[in-house]
Short mmCIF file of C-alpha atoms and ligand atoms in Angstrom, two decimals:
data_model
loop_
_atom_site.label_atom_id
_atom_site.label_comp_id
_atom_site.label_asym_id
_atom_site.label_seq_id
_atom_site.Cartn_x
_atom_site.Cartn_y
_atom_site.Cartn_z
CA UNK A 99 0.21 -0.11 0.04
CA UNK A 100 1.13 3.26 -0.56
CA UNK A 101 2.69 5.77 2.11
CA UNK A 102 -0.44 7.77 4.12
CA UNK A 103 -1.58 10.26 2.02
CA UNK A 104 -1.73 13.58 3.46
CA UNK A 105 -4.82 14.51 1.06
CA UNK A 106 -6.92 11.51 1.87
CA UNK A 107 -5.95 12.00 5.86
CA UNK A 108 -7.73 15.22 5.99
CA UNK A 109 -11.06 13.09 4.97
CA UNK A 110 -10.80 11.34 8.03
CA UNK A 111 -12.46 11.87 11.24
CA UNK A 112 -9.79 13.61 13.55
CA UNK A 113 -8.89 12.03 16.56
CA UNK A 114 -6.75 14.18 18.22
CA UNK A 115 -2.69 13.76 18.96
CA UNK A 116 -0.93 10.72 20.13
CA UNK A 117 2.51 9.91 21.82
CA UNK A 118 4.33 6.55 21.85
CA UNK A 119 7.38 5.88 24.18
CA UNK A 120 9.09 2.83 23.10
CA UNK A 121 11.07 0.85 25.57
CA UNK A 122 13.53 -1.99 24.56
CA UNK A 123 14.57 -3.84 21.27
CA UNK A 124 14.60 -3.13 18.02
CA UNK A 125 11.61 -5.86 17.52
CA UNK A 126 9.69 -3.25 19.73
CA UNK A 127 10.94 -0.43 17.64
CA UNK A 128 9.53 -1.83 14.60
CA UNK A 129 6.34 -2.58 15.98
CA UNK A 130 5.76 0.86 17.33
CA UNK A 131 6.63 2.24 13.66
CA UNK A 132 3.84 0.03 12.70
CA UNK A 133 1.50 1.37 15.36
CA UNK A 134 2.15 4.73 14.66
CA UNK A 135 1.35 4.12 10.91
CA UNK A 136 -2.26 2.59 12.18
CA UNK A 137 -2.86 5.68 14.22
CA UNK A 138 -2.15 8.55 11.83
CA UNK A 139 -4.17 5.96 9.04
CA UNK A 140 -7.13 6.11 11.76
CA UNK A 141 -6.94 10.02 11.72
CA UNK A 142 -4.72 10.64 14.92
CA UNK A 143 -1.98 13.35 14.34
CA UNK A 144 1.58 12.75 15.91
CA UNK A 145 1.92 15.23 19.35
CA UNK A 146 4.88 16.44 20.51
CA UNK A 147 3.98 16.29 24.28
CA UNK A 148 3.46 13.24 26.31
CA UNK A 149 1.56 14.94 28.88
CA UNK A 150 -0.75 16.78 26.42
CA UNK A 151 -1.50 13.88 23.99
CA UNK A 152 -5.17 12.29 23.48
CA UNK A 153 -3.71 8.79 23.49
CA UNK A 154 -0.37 7.51 25.26
CA UNK A 155 0.81 4.35 24.05
CA UNK A 156 3.87 2.63 26.01
CA UNK A 157 5.43 -0.15 24.18
CA UNK A 158 6.90 -2.08 26.80
CA UNK A 159 10.18 -4.07 27.69
CA UNK A 160 10.30 -7.04 30.23
CA UNK A 161 13.52 -8.33 29.97
CA UNK A 162 15.09 -7.16 33.23
CA UNK A 163 12.99 -5.63 36.13
CA UNK A 164 14.25 -1.99 35.90
CA UNK A 165 12.63 -2.17 32.36
CA UNK A 166 9.62 -3.11 34.19
CA UNK A 167 9.61 -0.76 36.63
CA UNK A 168 10.31 2.23 34.48
CA UNK A 169 6.99 1.70 32.52
CA UNK A 170 5.16 1.58 35.95
CA UNK A 171 6.41 4.93 36.81
CA UNK A 172 5.38 6.22 33.46
CA UNK A 173 1.67 4.99 33.93
CA UNK A 174 1.42 6.13 37.43
CA UNK A 175 1.85 9.66 36.10
CA UNK A 176 -0.86 9.12 32.99
CA UNK A 177 -3.07 7.27 35.29
CA UNK A 178 -3.39 10.50 37.60
CA UNK A 179 -3.90 12.86 34.39
CA UNK A 180 -6.22 10.53 33.12
CA UNK A 181 -8.75 11.14 36.06
CA UNK A 182 -8.90 14.89 35.54
CA UNK A 183 -9.36 14.27 31.75
CA UNK A 184 -11.05 11.40 30.83
CA UNK A 185 -11.15 11.67 27.16
CA UNK A 186 -7.56 10.52 27.19
CA UNK A 187 -6.77 7.01 26.06
CA UNK A 188 -4.10 4.96 27.61
CA UNK A 189 -2.63 1.97 26.23
CA UNK A 190 0.27 -0.68 26.94
CA UNK A 191 1.27 -2.73 24.21
CA UNK A 192 4.32 -5.25 24.14
CA UNK A 193 6.04 -7.11 26.33
CA UNK A 194 4.80 -5.99 29.81
CA UNK A 195 1.26 -6.26 28.62
CA UNK A 196 1.74 -9.72 27.51
CA UNK A 197 3.20 -10.80 30.96
CA UNK A 198 0.99 -9.09 33.32
CA UNK A 199 -2.25 -9.01 30.92
CA UNK A 200 -5.33 -8.69 33.10
CA UNK A 201 -3.90 -7.93 36.22
CA UNK A 202 -1.98 -4.70 34.64
CA UNK A 203 -5.89 -3.65 34.57
CA UNK A 204 -6.01 -3.92 38.63
CA UNK A 205 -2.81 -2.55 38.82
CA UNK A 206 -3.51 0.34 36.76
CA UNK A 207 -7.53 0.61 36.49
CA UNK A 208 -7.25 3.61 34.34
CA UNK A 209 -6.01 1.91 31.54
CA UNK A 210 -8.22 1.46 28.06
CA UNK A 211 -6.57 -1.28 26.47
CA UNK A 212 -3.81 -3.75 27.02
CA UNK A 213 -2.19 -5.92 24.27
CA UNK A 214 0.83 -8.32 23.76
CA UNK A 215 3.16 -7.98 20.69
CA UNK A 216 1.54 -10.01 18.59
CA UNK A 217 -1.55 -8.06 18.36
CA UNK A 218 0.74 -4.83 17.34
CA UNK A 219 -1.05 -4.68 13.49
CA UNK A 220 -4.42 -5.06 15.06
CA UNK A 221 -4.37 -1.53 16.85
CA UNK A 222 -7.24 -0.42 14.71
CA UNK A 223 -9.54 -3.28 15.67
CA UNK A 224 -8.39 -2.94 19.15
CA UNK A 225 -9.29 0.78 19.59
CA UNK A 226 -12.54 0.50 17.60
CA UNK A 227 -13.50 -1.71 21.04
CA UNK A 228 -12.43 1.14 23.38
CA UNK A 229 -14.11 3.59 21.65
CA UNK A 230 -17.47 1.85 21.97
CA UNK A 231 -16.59 2.11 26.13
CA UNK A 232 -14.90 -1.42 26.78
CA UNK A 233 -11.65 -2.02 28.86
CA UNK A 234 -9.66 -4.17 26.35
CA UNK A 235 -7.19 -7.23 27.11
CA UNK A 236 -5.27 -8.67 23.84
CA UNK A 237 -2.64 -11.15 25.06
CA UNK A 238 -4.12 -14.49 23.27
CA UNK A 239 -1.92 -16.46 21.26
CA UNK A 240 -1.91 -14.77 17.69
CA UNK A 241 -1.27 -15.32 14.29
CA UNK A 242 0.44 -11.97 13.14
CA UNK A 243 -1.16 -10.93 9.99
CA UNK A 244 1.18 -9.47 6.79
CA UNK A 245 1.12 -5.60 7.62
CA UNK A 246 -1.89 -3.79 5.73
CA UNK A 247 -0.93 -0.27 6.75
CA UNK A 248 2.37 1.51 6.42
CA UNK A 249 4.64 1.69 8.94
CA UNK A 250 5.54 5.37 9.93
CA UNK A 251 9.16 5.07 10.15
CA UNK A 252 11.41 7.57 12.27
CA UNK A 253 14.41 7.40 9.82
CA UNK A 254 13.99 7.52 6.28
CA UNK A 255 17.45 6.12 5.23
CA UNK A 256 17.65 2.96 7.95
CA UNK A 257 14.55 0.97 8.16
CA UNK A 258 13.79 -2.17 9.90
CA UNK A 259 12.18 -5.29 8.30
CA UNK A 260 10.75 -8.17 10.57
CA UNK A 261 11.47 -11.50 9.20
CA UNK A 262 10.54 -13.78 12.02
CA UNK A 263 8.56 -13.25 15.08
CA UNK A 264 8.75 -15.09 18.45
CA UNK A 265 11.50 -17.55 19.69
CA UNK A 266 11.16 -21.24 20.23
CA UNK A 267 14.64 -21.53 22.17
CA UNK A 268 13.98 -21.73 25.93
CA UNK A 269 17.42 -20.45 27.57
CA UNK A 270 16.90 -20.45 31.42
CA UNK A 271 16.93 -16.78 32.05
CA UNK A 272 15.16 -15.03 29.26
CA UNK A 273 11.43 -13.91 29.31
CA UNK A 274 11.27 -13.17 25.51
CA UNK A 275 9.81 -16.83 24.26
CA UNK A 276 6.68 -16.40 27.32
CA UNK A 277 6.04 -13.10 25.76
CA UNK A 278 7.00 -13.15 22.31
CA UNK A 279 5.43 -16.63 21.83
CA UNK A 280 6.06 -19.35 18.89
CA UNK A 281 8.29 -18.77 15.93
CA UNK A 282 6.37 -17.15 12.75
CA UNK A 283 8.36 -16.88 9.70
CA UNK A 284 7.46 -14.53 7.37
CA UNK A 285 7.09 -15.39 3.41
CA UNK A 286 10.08 -14.41 1.41
CA UNK A 287 7.77 -12.65 -0.77
CA UNK A 288 6.10 -10.64 1.56
CA UNK A 289 9.83 -9.65 2.68
CA UNK A 290 11.28 -8.72 -0.30
CA UNK A 291 7.78 -6.33 -1.18
CA UNK A 292 8.37 -4.53 1.87
CA UNK A 293 11.87 -3.70 0.93
CA UNK A 294 10.83 -2.96 -2.91
CA UNK A 295 8.37 -0.45 -1.41
CA UNK A 296 11.05 1.09 1.19
CA UNK A 297 13.35 1.42 -1.76
CA UNK A 298 10.75 3.29 -3.67
CA UNK A 299 10.59 5.67 -0.85
CA UNK A 300 14.46 6.27 -0.62
CA UNK A 301 15.24 4.21 2.06
CA UNK A 302 19.00 2.71 1.51
CA UNK A 303 19.64 0.23 4.31
CA UNK A 304 17.64 -2.43 6.01
CA UNK A 305 17.78 -4.54 9.15
CA UNK A 306 16.59 -7.82 9.14
CA UNK A 307 15.12 -8.66 12.58
CA UNK A 308 14.32 -11.45 14.37
CA UNK A 309 14.87 -12.51 18.30
CA UNK A 310 16.60 -15.94 16.91
CA UNK A 311 16.92 -14.38 13.19
CA UNK A 312 18.82 -17.80 12.14
CA UNK A 313 15.60 -20.01 12.87
CA UNK A 314 14.34 -17.87 10.31
CA UNK A 315 12.12 -20.69 8.03
CA UNK A 316 12.20 -23.48 10.09
CA UNK A 317 8.62 -23.10 10.39
CA UNK A 318 8.02 -22.66 6.58
CA UNK A 319 7.36 -25.73 4.55
CA UNK A 320 9.34 -27.36 1.64
CA UNK A 321 12.70 -29.03 1.14
CA UNK A 322 15.29 -28.58 -1.68
CA UNK A 323 16.42 -31.24 -4.31
CA UNK A 324 19.44 -31.69 -2.03
CA UNK A 325 17.62 -32.17 1.16
CA UNK A 326 18.12 -28.93 2.87
CA UNK A 327 15.01 -26.69 4.07
CA UNK A 328 13.90 -24.60 1.44
CA UNK A 329 13.83 -21.40 4.16
CA UNK A 330 16.63 -20.11 5.80
CA UNK A 331 18.39 -17.01 6.26
CA UNK A 332 20.85 -17.61 3.87
CA UNK A 333 18.12 -18.09 1.07
CA UNK A 334 16.83 -15.26 2.31
CA UNK A 335 19.65 -12.83 1.92
CA UNK A 336 19.93 -14.46 -1.58
CA UNK A 337 16.74 -13.59 -2.19
CA UNK A 338 16.26 -9.82 -1.08
CA UNK A 339 19.99 -8.74 -2.05
CA UNK A 340 19.30 -7.52 -5.43
CA UNK A 341 16.30 -5.00 -4.97
CA UNK A 342 17.35 -1.85 -6.29
CA UNK A 343 18.03 1.59 -4.27
CA UNK A 344 19.00 -0.92 -1.06
CA UNK A 345 22.89 -0.33 -0.68
CA UNK A 346 23.23 -2.06 2.68
CA UNK A 347 21.65 -5.02 4.48
CA UNK A 348 22.26 -5.97 8.01
CA UNK A 349 20.21 -8.91 10.38
CA UNK A 350 20.12 -9.28 14.15
CA UNK A 351 20.18 -11.28 16.19
CA UNK A 352 21.99 -14.13 15.26
CA UNK A 353 22.38 -17.40 17.66
CA UNK A 354 25.72 -18.73 17.85
CA UNK A 355 24.09 -22.42 18.17
CA UNK A 356 22.60 -21.84 14.66
CA UNK A 357 25.07 -19.42 12.69
CA UNK A 358 26.34 -21.27 10.21
CA UNK A 359 29.49 -21.56 7.67
CA UNK A 360 26.82 -21.47 4.77
CA UNK A 361 25.53 -17.78 6.14
CA UNK A 362 29.29 -16.65 6.87
CA UNK A 363 29.83 -17.22 2.73
CA UNK A 364 26.75 -15.43 1.74
CA UNK A 365 27.81 -12.25 3.68
CA UNK A 366 31.41 -12.26 2.52
CA UNK A 367 29.93 -12.80 -1.05
CA UNK A 368 26.76 -10.62 -0.89
CA UNK A 369 28.50 -7.12 -1.42
CA UNK A 370 25.26 -5.59 0.35
CA UNK A 371 25.47 -7.49 3.29
CA UNK A 372 27.58 -5.28 5.42
CA UNK A 373 30.75 -6.58 7.80
CA UNK A 374 29.01 -6.15 10.63
CA UNK A 375 27.73 -9.27 13.08
CA UNK A 376 25.91 -9.28 16.57
CA UNK A 377 26.47 -12.96 18.11
CA UNK A 378 25.84 -12.75 21.76
CA UNK A 379 27.71 -15.42 23.57
CA UNK A 380 26.34 -14.58 27.27
CA UNK A 381 29.04 -16.32 28.86
CA UNK A 382 32.60 -17.25 28.69
CA UNK A 383 32.37 -20.25 30.48
CA UNK A 384 31.11 -23.94 29.39
CA UNK A 385 29.47 -24.80 32.66
CA UNK A 386 27.66 -21.44 32.86
CA UNK A 387 26.51 -21.81 29.00
CA UNK A 388 24.92 -25.43 30.04
CA UNK A 389 23.19 -23.82 32.93
CA UNK A 390 21.82 -21.16 30.65
CA UNK A 391 20.73 -23.83 28.21
CA UNK A 392 22.41 -21.98 25.33
CA UNK A 393 23.41 -25.11 23.12
CA UNK A 394 26.64 -24.20 22.18
CA UNK A 395 30.24 -24.16 24.19
CA UNK A 396 32.96 -21.31 23.87
CA UNK A 397 35.03 -22.97 21.34
CA UNK A 398 32.27 -22.97 18.97
CA UNK A 399 31.79 -19.27 19.70
CA UNK A 400 35.65 -19.04 18.98
CA UNK A 401 35.51 -21.04 15.53
CA UNK A 402 32.36 -18.65 14.31
CA UNK A 403 34.66 -15.55 15.16
CA UNK A 404 37.66 -17.33 13.11
CA UNK A 405 35.52 -18.20 10.25
CA UNK A 406 33.92 -14.62 9.92
CA UNK A 407 37.57 -13.11 10.08
CA UNK A 408 39.14 -15.40 7.61
CA UNK A 409 36.27 -14.81 5.04
CA UNK A 410 35.89 -10.65 6.23
CA UNK A 411 39.06 -9.97 8.11
CA UNK A 412 37.70 -6.39 8.88
CA UNK A 413 34.53 -7.35 10.18
CA UNK A 414 32.96 -5.62 13.68
CA UNK A 415 31.72 -8.25 15.88
CA UNK A 416 29.27 -7.27 19.22
CA UNK A 417 27.89 -9.57 21.33
CA UNK A 418 25.33 -9.35 24.41
CA UNK A 419 26.77 -10.86 27.80
CA UNK A 420 25.29 -11.18 31.00
CA UNK A 421 27.16 -11.58 34.38
CA UNK A 422 26.28 -12.78 37.69
CA UNK A 423 23.99 -15.62 36.75
CA UNK A 424 23.03 -17.89 39.58
CA UNK A 425 26.05 -20.21 40.83
CA UNK A 426 28.34 -17.88 38.35
CA UNK A 427 31.85 -17.88 40.28
CA UNK A 428 34.33 -15.38 40.44
CA UNK A 429 36.85 -17.82 38.17
CA UNK A 430 33.87 -18.34 36.03
CA UNK A 431 33.32 -14.78 35.47
CA UNK A 432 37.03 -14.07 34.61
CA UNK A 433 36.39 -16.48 31.96
CA UNK A 434 34.28 -13.95 30.67
CA UNK A 435 36.36 -11.28 30.88
CA UNK A 436 39.05 -13.23 29.15
CA UNK A 437 36.96 -14.24 26.21
CA UNK A 438 36.25 -10.38 25.88
CA UNK A 439 40.03 -10.18 25.56
CA UNK A 440 40.54 -12.98 23.71
CA UNK A 441 38.50 -12.14 20.65
CA UNK A 442 38.45 -8.06 20.94
CA UNK A 443 34.77 -7.10 20.43
CA UNK A 444 33.68 -3.92 18.42
CA UNK A 445 30.72 -3.32 21.29
CA UNK A 446 29.29 -5.32 24.03
CA UNK A 447 26.05 -4.93 25.55
CA UNK A 448 26.42 -6.01 29.13
CA UNK A 449 23.94 -6.61 31.80
CA UNK A 450 23.77 -8.07 35.38
CA UNK A 451 21.53 -11.19 35.80
CA UNK A 452 17.69 -9.93 36.77
CA UNK A 453 15.52 -12.98 38.24
CA UNK A 454 12.47 -12.39 35.62
CA UNK A 455 9.03 -14.65 36.04
CA UNK A 456 8.20 -17.73 34.30
CA UNK A 457 11.61 -18.23 34.05
CA UNK A 458 13.68 -21.79 35.57
CA UNK A 459 16.69 -19.75 36.52
CA UNK A 460 14.35 -17.24 38.55
CA UNK A 461 13.91 -19.93 41.21
CA UNK A 462 17.47 -21.53 41.61
CA UNK A 463 18.66 -20.86 45.10
CA UNK A 464 22.07 -19.61 44.29
CA UNK A 465 21.00 -16.33 43.06
CA UNK A 466 24.12 -13.74 43.59
CA UNK A 467 23.91 -10.65 45.75
CA UNK A 468 23.43 -7.02 44.23
CA UNK A 469 26.64 -5.84 45.58
CA UNK A 470 28.79 -9.01 43.04
CA UNK A 471 25.93 -7.88 40.23
CA UNK A 472 27.14 -4.14 40.82
CA UNK A 473 30.81 -5.31 40.86
CA UNK A 474 31.03 -7.41 37.97
CA UNK A 475 29.08 -4.67 36.23
CA UNK A 476 31.76 -2.46 36.74
CA UNK A 477 34.51 -4.23 35.64
CA UNK A 478 33.13 -5.81 32.67
CA UNK A 479 32.01 -2.44 31.32
CA UNK A 480 35.37 -1.05 31.86
CA UNK A 481 37.45 -3.83 30.13
CA UNK A 482 34.65 -3.39 27.13
CA UNK A 483 35.07 0.58 26.53
CA UNK A 484 39.04 -0.21 26.63
CA UNK A 485 38.34 -3.17 23.90
CA UNK A 486 35.93 -1.21 21.75
CA UNK A 487 38.45 2.01 21.84
CA UNK A 488 41.36 -0.29 20.71
CA UNK A 489 38.84 -1.45 17.84
CA UNK A 490 38.23 2.34 16.83
CA UNK A 491 41.70 2.84 16.79
CA UNK A 492 42.37 0.72 13.49
CA UNK A 493 40.24 3.19 11.55
CA UNK A 494 42.35 6.21 12.33
CA UNK A 495 43.31 8.13 8.96
CA UNK A 496 41.16 5.43 6.71
CA UNK A 497 38.79 6.04 4.47
CA UNK A 498 35.45 4.89 5.26
CA UNK A 499 32.33 4.89 3.29
CA UNK A 500 29.56 6.53 5.51
CA UNK A 501 25.75 6.54 4.33
CA UNK A 502 24.59 9.44 5.99
CA UNK A 503 21.46 9.22 7.94
CA UNK A 504 21.03 13.16 9.15
CA UNK A 505 22.26 15.94 11.07
CA UNK A 506 24.22 15.02 14.43
CA UNK A 507 21.49 16.47 17.11
CA UNK A 508 24.37 17.73 19.17
CA UNK A 509 25.69 19.85 16.52
CA UNK A 510 23.66 21.08 13.59
CA UNK A 511 26.90 21.94 11.20
CA UNK A 512 27.64 18.28 11.58
CA UNK A 513 26.29 15.07 10.10
CA UNK A 514 26.34 11.51 11.48
CA UNK A 515 26.08 8.21 9.69
CA UNK A 516 28.08 4.58 9.98
CA UNK A 517 30.56 2.71 8.39
CA UNK A 518 29.39 -0.21 7.24
CA UNK A 519 30.57 -1.88 10.12
CA UNK A 520 28.20 -0.22 12.19
CA UNK A 521 30.52 2.65 13.75
CA UNK A 522 28.92 6.14 14.37
CA UNK A 523 30.74 8.73 12.24
CA UNK A 524 30.62 12.58 12.64
CA UNK A 525 31.76 15.16 10.11
CA UNK A 526 30.92 18.84 8.72
CA UNK A 527 27.63 18.67 7.01
CA UNK A 528 28.67 21.08 4.04
CA UNK A 529 30.88 20.12 0.75
CA UNK A 530 33.62 22.72 0.06
CA UNK A 531 31.38 24.18 -2.87
CA UNK A 532 28.91 24.81 0.12
CA UNK A 533 26.43 22.23 -0.96
CA UNK A 534 24.62 20.54 2.02
CA UNK A 535 25.61 16.82 2.22
CA UNK A 536 21.95 15.02 2.72
CA UNK A 537 20.38 12.18 4.81
CA UNK A 538 20.67 8.85 2.48
CA UNK A 539 23.61 10.08 0.38
CA UNK A 540 26.90 7.41 0.28
CA UNK A 541 29.97 9.14 0.74
CA UNK A 542 33.57 8.51 1.64
CA UNK A 543 34.97 10.13 5.26
CA UNK A 544 38.56 10.46 6.12
CA UNK A 545 38.68 9.64 9.50
CA UNK A 546 40.62 11.49 12.03
CA UNK A 547 39.01 11.36 15.36
CA UNK A 548 38.88 8.14 17.10
CA UNK A 549 36.84 7.60 20.16
CA UNK A 550 35.95 4.44 21.79
CA UNK A 551 32.50 4.24 20.13
CA UNK A 552 32.41 6.68 17.67
CA UNK A 553 34.61 8.14 14.81
CA UNK A 554 34.66 11.66 13.24
CA UNK A 555 36.51 13.22 10.13
CA UNK A 556 36.21 14.74 6.81
CA UNK A 557 34.75 14.60 3.66
CA UNK A 558 37.38 13.26 0.84
N1 LIG B 612 17.85 -13.19 21.18
C1 LIG B 612 18.76 -12.59 21.45
C2 LIG B 612 18.66 -11.61 22.76
C3 LIG B 612 17.65 -11.85 23.57
S1 LIG B 612 17.22 -10.45 24.77
C4 LIG B 612 19.87 -13.50 22.03
O1 LIG B 612 19.57 -15.07 22.06
O2 LIG B 612 20.86 -13.79 22.20
C5 LIG B 612 18.85 -9.33 24.88
C6 LIG B 612 19.77 -9.51 25.71
O3 LIG B 612 19.19 -9.32 26.89
C7 LIG B 612 20.19 -11.00 25.92
O4 LIG B 612 21.30 -11.14 24.97
C8 LIG B 612 20.77 -10.86 27.19
O5 LIG B 612 21.96 -10.59 27.27
C9 LIG B 612 19.85 -9.97 27.96
N2 LIG B 612 19.30 -10.41 28.76
C10 LIG B 612 18.08 -11.47 28.17
N3 LIG B 612 17.55 -12.02 29.76
C11 LIG B 612 18.08 -11.61 30.73
C12 LIG B 612 17.88 -11.52 31.94
N4 LIG B 612 16.91 -12.33 32.48
N5 LIG B 612 18.98 -10.78 32.69
C13 LIG B 612 19.89 -9.95 32.16
N6 LIG B 612 19.81 -9.99 31.18
C14 LIG B 612 18.85 -10.58 30.60
FE1 LIG B 613 15.60 -15.20 24.85
FE2 LIG B 613 17.22 -16.99 24.02
FE3 LIG B 613 15.55 -16.63 22.77
FE4 LIG B 613 17.63 -15.01 22.86
S1 LIG B 613 17.43 -17.47 22.09
S2 LIG B 613 15.18 -14.39 22.42
S3 LIG B 613 18.08 -15.31 25.04
S4 LIG B 613 15.11 -17.43 24.83
FE1 LIG B 614 12.22 -6.13 25.39
FE2 LIG B 614 9.94 -7.42 24.73
FE3 LIG B 614 12.51 -7.11 23.39
S1 LIG B 614 11.10 -8.28 26.69
S2 LIG B 614 13.94 -7.05 24.95
S3 LIG B 614 10.99 -5.41 24.19
S4 LIG B 614 11.19 -8.72 22.94
#
């Protein structure tokens, strides 16, 4: 479908302004963009203030306890506003909504709609029920419909495209399978069609999304003549690679258990696939990995990284890691630090273990104290930053291809974009002849300044 047409929007009944706050991962960000698209198609317009908007939607995350608690404090303020302004529509979407369901209504009776992530594409239907005076809870398992509304995207250059929803893994710490449900892969044709639509609207970079993207296709039917699954992430990359106008393709998140040599070869062979891999390892100790039910060893992880670097020597590698998992000894924690030093990561997202509802590890007796969590997190963060700084140093003096995403919000004289390896890069926004550099341009930049997590330079 075409982008929301402003002429058409004026013929819809105006419904006031909306505000969406998004917590959590890229999956939630992609869902929020689709829900914003639905709201605009219904006649809502984007508001610029959370505290005066007519409809407020919190798209929530429950991966760790602090993410969940943040939502309750936001909700408290809105519930208070609703007591003096009954026309306010209050929506909680996403993973806290799925986890808490009905009990959220008991906790915050002012809520109009509680909807799990599988219902994001049904926001209009659910709001129609709210408009009839109901308080609605939509958390039942739902087959996710193909998008019928165009998302309202935050960026005009880089877009997210969901390829698989849900997760069938059972990592013992993780709440995602219980809130995102069973894996559901989209058909390659639908994915390609969405990418073609984005390309027509000027998008240049696509990130294919899934909680466990390597699982793509295992729920789709078909076997190749060679006896392989007909649909894998590798096949999908080949299938979507030639969409005209798309210059860069990324994907996340990879699971080391399923990351194949075939996939690495495809990334090396397909020119648009960027040399950046986000492959969480979670722990550098085999016994901890086993307790987490991750299904791989440290050795297997090392081999994946080696293979990536054999085929793409300059590839950036990033990861997620959890410290202070139940029972983690100091020696086991040191193995995680050692692995970080050995690999030399470009970036690592770190978190202290947080017990989550309906997950096995939350009930284990050997939980570690808050003090140990804080101590280990500080130690690992210092190492991660030092490693990132070392990895950044290799860019000094180099010439890098940058896809311009927009103006630097902290300095309007500068524009910013990313290297193929995903390093954020800042540089002056004007050419020598005074012409501005626009979002969406691919330019080459000589790198002069290197910091742990960003670079700066000048146009060549
Ligand atoms: N599907 C991805 C990531 C899912 S959640 C994967 O398999 O790696 C994103 C990150 O949050 C995880 O990689 C993990 O590092 C962290 N995380 C998940 N559950 C957590 C918990 N209970 N406590 C602390 N960190 C957690
Ligand atoms: Fe959670 Fe594991 Fe699934 Fe990742 S693979 S979303 S960590 S259960
Ligand atoms: Fe959070 Fe849900 Fe994503 S719990 S990390 S928003 S899948």
